[in-house]
PDB file of C-alpha atoms in Angstrom:
ATOM      1  CA  MET J   1     -13.780   4.724 -16.687  1.00  0.00           C
ATOM      2  CA  LYS J   2     -10.170   5.795 -17.258  1.00  0.00           C
ATOM      3  CA  PRO J   3      -7.448   3.345 -16.154  1.00  0.00           C
ATOM      4  CA  ASP J   4      -5.488   4.498 -13.122  1.00  0.00           C
ATOM      5  CA  LEU J   5      -1.819   5.402 -13.278  1.00  0.00           C
ATOM      6  CA  GLU J   6      -0.671   2.053 -11.890  1.00  0.00           C
ATOM      7  CA  SER J   7      -2.641   0.120 -14.528  1.00  0.00           C
ATOM      8  CA  ILE J   8      -1.011   2.215 -17.242  1.00  0.00           C
ATOM      9  CA  LEU J   9       2.455   1.699 -15.726  1.00  0.00           C
ATOM     10  CA  PHE J  10       1.884  -2.039 -15.396  1.00  0.00           C
ATOM     11  CA  ARG J  11       0.752  -2.332 -19.018  1.00  0.00           C
ATOM     12  CA  LYS J  12       3.822  -0.405 -20.210  1.00  0.00           C
ATOM     13  CA  PHE J  13       6.040  -2.492 -17.936  1.00  0.00           C
ATOM     14  CA  LYS J  14       4.701  -5.710 -19.501  1.00  0.00           C
ATOM     15  CA  GLU J  15       5.488  -4.237 -22.906  1.00  0.00           C
ATOM     16  CA  GLY J  16       9.122  -3.814 -21.839  1.00  0.00           C
ATOM     17  CA  ASP J  17       9.126  -0.144 -20.862  1.00  0.00           C
ATOM     18  CA  TYR J  18      12.011   0.126 -18.398  1.00  0.00           C
ATOM     19  CA  ALA J  19      10.930   3.588 -17.208  1.00  0.00           C
ATOM     20  CA  ALA J  20       7.583   2.106 -16.147  1.00  0.00           C
ATOM     21  CA  PHE J  21       9.403  -0.716 -14.361  1.00  0.00           C
ATOM     22  CA  ASN J  22      11.585   1.815 -12.560  1.00  0.00           C
ATOM     23  CA  SER J  23       8.477   3.730 -11.443  1.00  0.00           C
ATOM     24  CA  LEU J  24       6.975   0.552  -9.972  1.00  0.00           C
ATOM     25  CA  PHE J  25      10.299  -0.274  -8.313  1.00  0.00           C
ATOM     26  CA  THR J  26      10.476   3.191  -6.740  1.00  0.00           C
ATOM     27  CA  LYS J  27       6.899   2.934  -5.496  1.00  0.00           C
ATOM     28  CA  TYR J  28       7.081  -0.538  -3.959  1.00  0.00           C
ATOM     29  CA  TYR J  29      10.700  -1.127  -2.961  1.00  0.00           C
ATOM     30  CA  GLN J  30      10.533   0.515   0.474  1.00  0.00           C
ATOM     31  CA  PRO J  31       7.274  -1.097   1.715  1.00  0.00           C
ATOM     32  CA  LEU J  32       8.430  -4.500   0.441  1.00  0.00           C
ATOM     33  CA  PHE J  33      11.807  -4.057   2.122  1.00  0.00           C
ATOM     34  CA  LEU J  34      10.167  -3.132   5.442  1.00  0.00           C
ATOM     35  CA  PHE J  35       7.900  -6.157   5.097  1.00  0.00           C
ATOM     36  CA  ALA J  36      10.823  -8.546   4.481  1.00  0.00           C
ATOM     37  CA  LYS J  37      12.855  -7.009   7.312  1.00  0.00           C
ATOM     38  CA  LYS J  38      10.220  -8.202   9.769  1.00  0.00           C
ATOM     39  CA  PHE J  39      11.436 -11.741   9.121  1.00  0.00           C
ATOM     40  CA  VAL J  40      15.055 -11.636   7.894  1.00  0.00           C
ATOM     41  CA  ALA J  41      18.187  -9.515   8.347  1.00  0.00           C
ATOM     42  CA  GLU J  42      18.360  -6.143   6.600  1.00  0.00           C
ATOM     43  CA  ASP J  43      20.906  -7.145   3.941  1.00  0.00           C
ATOM     44  CA  MET J  44      18.953 -10.285   3.159  1.00  0.00           C
ATOM     45  CA  ALA J  45      15.701  -8.322   2.969  1.00  0.00           C
ATOM     46  CA  LYS J  46      17.280  -6.017   0.372  1.00  0.00           C
ATOM     47  CA  ASP J  47      18.509  -9.002  -1.639  1.00  0.00           C
ATOM     48  CA  PHE J  48      15.129 -10.740  -1.551  1.00  0.00           C
ATOM     49  CA  VAL J  49      13.248  -7.658  -2.731  1.00  0.00           C
ATOM     50  CA  GLN J  50      15.764  -7.002  -5.512  1.00  0.00           C
ATOM     51  CA  ASP J  51      15.550 -10.658  -6.562  1.00  0.00           C
ATOM     52  CA  CYS J  52      11.770 -10.405  -6.731  1.00  0.00           C
ATOM     53  CA  PHE J  53      11.940  -7.340  -8.954  1.00  0.00           C
ATOM     54  CA  TYR J  54      14.467  -9.128 -11.159  1.00  0.00           C
ATOM     55  CA  GLU J  55      12.061 -12.063 -11.495  1.00  0.00           C
ATOM     56  CA  LEU J  56       9.219  -9.644 -12.164  1.00  0.00           C
ATOM     57  CA  TRP J  57      11.142  -8.038 -15.029  1.00  0.00           C
ATOM     58  CA  LYS J  58      12.359 -11.335 -16.435  1.00  0.00           C
ATOM     59  CA  ASN J  59       8.864 -12.857 -16.469  1.00  0.00           C
ATOM     60  CA  ARG J  60       6.950  -9.670 -17.269  1.00  0.00           C
ATOM     61  CA  LYS J  61       5.324 -10.991 -20.463  1.00  0.00           C
ATOM     62  CA  LYS J  62       3.647 -13.940 -18.762  1.00  0.00           C
ATOM     63  CA  ILE J  63       2.712 -12.376 -15.408  1.00  0.00           C
ATOM     64  CA  GLU J  64      -0.997 -12.425 -14.591  1.00  0.00           C
ATOM     65  CA  VAL J  65      -2.078 -10.317 -11.619  1.00  0.00           C
ATOM     66  CA  LYS J  66      -5.462 -11.525 -10.346  1.00  0.00           C
ATOM     67  CA  ASN J  67      -6.007  -9.026  -7.533  1.00  0.00           C
ATOM     68  CA  THR J  68      -3.653  -6.081  -7.073  1.00  0.00           C
ATOM     69  CA  LEU J  69      -0.012  -5.646  -7.995  1.00  0.00           C
ATOM     70  CA  SER J  70       0.874  -4.835  -4.392  1.00  0.00           C
ATOM     71  CA  ALA J  71      -0.637  -8.112  -3.139  1.00  0.00           C
ATOM     72  CA  TYR J  72       1.234  -9.966  -5.899  1.00  0.00           C
ATOM     73  CA  LEU J  73       4.552  -8.381  -4.910  1.00  0.00           C
ATOM     74  CA  PHE J  74       4.036  -8.930  -1.185  1.00  0.00           C
ATOM     75  CA  THR J  75       3.299 -12.587  -1.906  1.00  0.00           C
ATOM     76  CA  MET J  76       6.506 -12.902  -3.939  1.00  0.00           C
ATOM     77  CA  VAL J  77       8.600 -11.458  -1.118  1.00  0.00           C
ATOM     78  CA  LYS J  78       6.773 -13.485   1.520  1.00  0.00           C
ATOM     79  CA  ASN J  79       7.435 -16.701  -0.392  1.00  0.00           C
ATOM     80  CA  ARG J  80      11.117 -15.826  -0.790  1.00  0.00           C
ATOM     81  CA  CYS J  81      11.473 -15.244   2.958  1.00  0.00           C
ATOM     82  CA  TYR J  82       9.496 -18.356   3.780  1.00  0.00           C
ATOM     83  CA  LYS J  83      11.644 -20.558   1.536  1.00  0.00           C
ATOM     84  CA  TYR J  84      14.737 -19.182   3.211  1.00  0.00           C
ATOM     85  CA  PHE J  85      13.520 -20.279   6.640  1.00  0.00           C
ATOM     86  CA  GLU J  86      12.359 -23.607   5.335  1.00  0.00           C
ATOM     87  CA  ARG J  87      15.560 -24.423   3.467  1.00  0.00           C
ATOM     88  CA  GLU J  88      18.337 -22.753   5.443  1.00  0.00           C
ATOM     89  CA  GLN J  89      17.009 -22.584   8.978  1.00  0.00           C
ATOM     90  CA  PHE J  90      14.757 -25.576   9.514  1.00  0.00           C
ATOM     91  CA  LYS J  91      16.817 -28.085   7.521  1.00  0.00           C
ATOM     92  CA  ALA J  92      20.030 -26.872   9.119  1.00  0.00           C
ATOM     93  CA  GLY J  93      18.545 -27.434  12.556  1.00  0.00           C
ATOM     94  CA  LYS J  94      18.760 -23.779  13.545  1.00  0.00           C
ATOM     95  CA  LEU J  95      15.050 -23.737  14.263  1.00  0.00           C
ATOM     96  CA  ASN J  96      13.224 -26.525  15.968  1.00  0.00           C
ATOM     97  CA  GLU J  97       9.888 -27.713  14.626  1.00  0.00           C
ATOM     98  CA  ILE J  98       7.785 -25.650  17.040  1.00  0.00           C
ATOM     99  CA  GLU J  99       9.678 -22.440  16.248  1.00  0.00           C
ATOM    100  CA  PHE J 100       9.385 -23.143  12.545  1.00  0.00           C
ATOM    101  CA  ARG J 101       5.627 -23.664  12.748  1.00  0.00           C
ATOM    102  CA  LEU J 102       5.232 -20.473  14.774  1.00  0.00           C
ATOM    103  CA  LYS J 103       7.142 -18.563  12.103  1.00  0.00           C
ATOM    104  CA  GLN J 104       4.953 -20.172   9.454  1.00  0.00           C
ATOM    105  CA  GLU J 105       1.818 -19.008  11.260  1.00  0.00           C
ATOM    106  CA  GLU J 106       3.282 -15.516  11.604  1.00  0.00           C
ATOM    107  CA  PHE J 107       3.826 -15.353   7.851  1.00  0.00           C
ATOM    108  CA  ASN J 108       0.314 -16.544   7.106  1.00  0.00           C
ATOM    109  CA  PHE J 109      -1.265 -14.136   9.574  1.00  0.00           C
ATOM    110  CA  PHE J 110       0.735 -11.189   8.297  1.00  0.00           C
ATOM    111  CA  LEU J 111      -0.021 -11.908   4.651  1.00  0.00           C
ATOM    112  CA  ASN J 112      -3.712 -12.652   5.174  1.00  0.00           C
ATOM    113  CA  SER J 113      -4.397  -9.721   7.482  1.00  0.00           C
ATOM    114  CA  GLU J 114      -6.175  -7.070   5.418  1.00  0.00           C
ATOM    115  CA  LYS J 115      -4.711  -4.280   7.490  1.00  0.00           C
ATOM    116  CA  SER J 116      -1.100  -5.413   7.151  1.00  0.00           C
ATOM    117  CA  VAL J 117      -1.146  -6.446   3.514  1.00  0.00           C
ATOM    118  CA  LEU J 118      -3.201  -3.569   2.150  1.00  0.00           C
ATOM    119  CA  GLU J 119      -2.045  -0.747   4.405  1.00  0.00           C
ATOM    120  CA  PHE J 120       0.739   0.353   2.046  1.00  0.00           C
ATOM    121  CA  GLU J 121      -1.537   0.245  -0.964  1.00  0.00           C
ATOM    122  CA  ILE J 122      -4.367   2.079   0.796  1.00  0.00           C
ATOM    123  CA  ARG J 123      -2.024   4.738   2.159  1.00  0.00           C
ATOM    124  CA  ASP J 124      -0.675   5.292  -1.331  1.00  0.00           C
ATOM    125  CA  ARG J 125      -4.170   5.447  -2.821  1.00  0.00           C
ATOM    126  CA  ILE J 126      -5.227   7.978  -0.202  1.00  0.00           C
ATOM    127  CA  GLN J 127      -2.293  10.200  -1.166  1.00  0.00           C
ATOM    128  CA  ASN J 128      -3.113   9.791  -4.864  1.00  0.00           C
ATOM    129  CA  THR J 129      -6.741  10.694  -4.190  1.00  0.00           C
ATOM    130  CA  LEU J 130      -5.728  13.768  -2.197  1.00  0.00           C
ATOM    131  CA  GLN J 131      -3.632  14.861  -5.175  1.00  0.00           C
ATOM    132  CA  LYS J 132      -6.731  14.730  -7.375  1.00  0.00           C
ATOM    133  CA  LEU J 133      -8.423  17.337  -5.200  1.00  0.00           C
ATOM    134  CA  PRO J 134      -7.952  21.090  -5.612  1.00  0.00           C
ATOM    135  CA  PRO J 135      -5.063  22.134  -3.312  1.00  0.00           C
ATOM    136  CA  LYS J 136      -7.200  24.000  -0.766  1.00  0.00           C
ATOM    137  CA  CYS J 137      -9.783  21.197  -0.694  1.00  0.00           C
ATOM    138  CA  ALA J 138      -7.054  18.587  -0.123  1.00  0.00           C
ATOM    139  CA  GLN J 139      -5.474  20.705   2.604  1.00  0.00           C
ATOM    140  CA  ILE J 140      -8.749  21.114   4.487  1.00  0.00           C
ATOM    141  CA  PHE J 141      -9.737  17.457   4.124  1.00  0.00           C
ATOM    142  CA  ASN J 142      -6.321  16.351   5.348  1.00  0.00           C
ATOM    143  CA  GLU J 143      -6.616  18.619   8.391  1.00  0.00           C
ATOM    144  CA  SER J 144     -10.103  17.291   9.120  1.00  0.00           C
ATOM    145  CA  ARG J 145      -9.743  13.554   8.564  1.00  0.00           C
ATOM    146  CA  PHE J 146      -6.058  12.874   9.163  1.00  0.00           C
ATOM    147  CA  ASN J 147      -4.892  15.625  11.523  1.00  0.00           C
ATOM    148  CA  GLY J 148      -7.986  15.568  13.712  1.00  0.00           C
ATOM    149  CA  LEU J 149      -8.979  19.232  13.531  1.00  0.00           C
ATOM    150  CA  SER J 150     -12.630  20.202  13.863  1.00  0.00           C
ATOM    151  CA  ASN J 151     -14.340  22.251  11.160  1.00  0.00           C
ATOM    152  CA  LYS J 152     -14.311  25.250  13.491  1.00  0.00           C
ATOM    153  CA  GLU J 153     -10.566  24.896  14.140  1.00  0.00           C
ATOM    154  CA  ILE J 154      -9.881  24.636  10.399  1.00  0.00           C
ATOM    155  CA  ALA J 155     -11.984  27.723   9.697  1.00  0.00           C
ATOM    156  CA  GLN J 156     -10.040  29.692  12.303  1.00  0.00           C
ATOM    157  CA  LYS J 157      -6.665  28.381  11.153  1.00  0.00           C
ATOM    158  CA  TYR J 158      -7.195  29.311   7.484  1.00  0.00           C
ATOM    159  CA  ASP J 159      -9.466  32.318   8.026  1.00  0.00           C
ATOM    160  CA  LEU J 160     -12.410  30.708   6.230  1.00  0.00           C
ATOM    161  CA  SER J 161     -16.105  30.557   6.946  1.00  0.00           C
ATOM    162  CA  LEU J 162     -17.465  27.384   8.499  1.00  0.00           C
ATOM    163  CA  LYS J 163     -19.667  26.875   5.449  1.00  0.00           C
ATOM    164  CA  THR J 164     -16.650  27.013   3.117  1.00  0.00           C
ATOM    165  CA  VAL J 165     -14.855  24.369   5.169  1.00  0.00           C
ATOM    166  CA  GLU J 166     -17.924  22.129   5.067  1.00  0.00           C
ATOM    167  CA  LYS J 167     -18.207  22.525   1.281  1.00  0.00           C
ATOM    168  CA  HIS J 168     -14.565  21.512   0.786  1.00  0.00           C
ATOM    169  CA  ILE J 169     -14.981  18.446   3.004  1.00  0.00           C
ATOM    170  CA  SER J 170     -18.208  17.431   1.276  1.00  0.00           C
ATOM    171  CA  LYS J 171     -16.529  17.713  -2.126  1.00  0.00           C
ATOM    172  CA  ALA J 172     -13.566  15.624  -0.980  1.00  0.00           C
ATOM    173  CA  LEU J 173     -15.810  12.934   0.504  1.00  0.00           C
ATOM    174  CA  LYS J 174     -17.632  12.495  -2.810  1.00  0.00           C
ATOM    175  CA  ILE J 175     -14.332  11.831  -4.566  1.00  0.00           C
ATOM    176  CA  PHE J 176     -13.154   9.456  -1.836  1.00  0.00           C
ATOM    177  CA  TYR J 177     -16.451   7.547  -2.032  1.00  0.00           C
ATOM    178  CA  ASN J 178     -15.852   7.023  -5.735  1.00  0.00           C
ATOM    179  CA  GLU J 179     -12.226   5.944  -5.269  1.00  0.00           C
ATOM    180  CA  PHE J 180     -12.761   3.597  -2.304  1.00  0.00           C
ATOM    181  CA  LYS J 181     -16.091   1.903  -3.041  1.00  0.00           C
ATOM    182  CA  GLU J 182     -14.639  -1.504  -2.193  1.00  0.00           C
ATOM    183  CA  HIS J 183     -13.297  -0.360   1.202  1.00  0.00           C
ATOM    184  CA  THR J 184     -16.537   0.385   3.034  1.00  0.00           C
ATOM    185  CA  TYR J 185     -14.871   0.402   6.468  1.00  0.00           C
ATOM    186  CA  LEU J 186     -12.506   3.168   5.345  1.00  0.00           C
ATOM    187  CA  LEU J 187     -15.390   5.223   3.973  1.00  0.00           C
ATOM    188  CA  PHE J 188     -17.181   4.796   7.280  1.00  0.00           C
ATOM    189  CA  LEU J 189     -14.146   6.047   9.203  1.00  0.00           C
ATOM    190  CA  LEU J 190     -13.702   9.010   6.865  1.00  0.00           C
ATOM    191  CA  ASN J 191     -17.340   9.987   7.195  1.00  0.00           C
ATOM    192  CA  PHE J 192     -17.792   9.276  10.903  1.00  0.00           C
ATOM    193  CA  LYS J 193     -16.119  12.230  12.591  1.00  0.00           C
ATOM    194  CA  ASN J 194     -17.315  14.658  15.177  1.00  0.00           C
ATOM    195  CA  ASN J 195     -17.014  18.269  14.099  1.00  0.00           C
TER     196      ASN J 195
END
């Protein structure tokens, strides 16, 4: 099985390839920033994310990612935000103990929720998978599964036979099944659609 693009980028990044690092930065900066902004001010969120990428680059040779790079990065940013509240807010008396514990629970829930932590990664993987499909196949599958059109509506919109639409969708589903084997709930949602 060929390694995916992110695995190749991460390997090059660990070898000191700055272009690979820049690609990872471009891919993850915005979702990490939006994540941090849920808990701290915008300027601080930017600083925290940039600090995390600096640490990532500085320690690239000894980094071990056990699950996914996205989960690793989200954890880094989460810990940076959490330490800020613990050190600057709680110790300075700006948050009382109850408020602090509520914020702690919010962090834990957000990080441990599969939907919230993986949604950026899954969305990105869906787009990458769509790009692997032939253009017309990707277009039809996107209309069917993500824009909510029925097979009949797609056939009318693109002047295709119903059978052709069904063949494109079937082909796309096979590729998605291969790409998302570990996300059975997503496969169920992609497959379970009234046409």
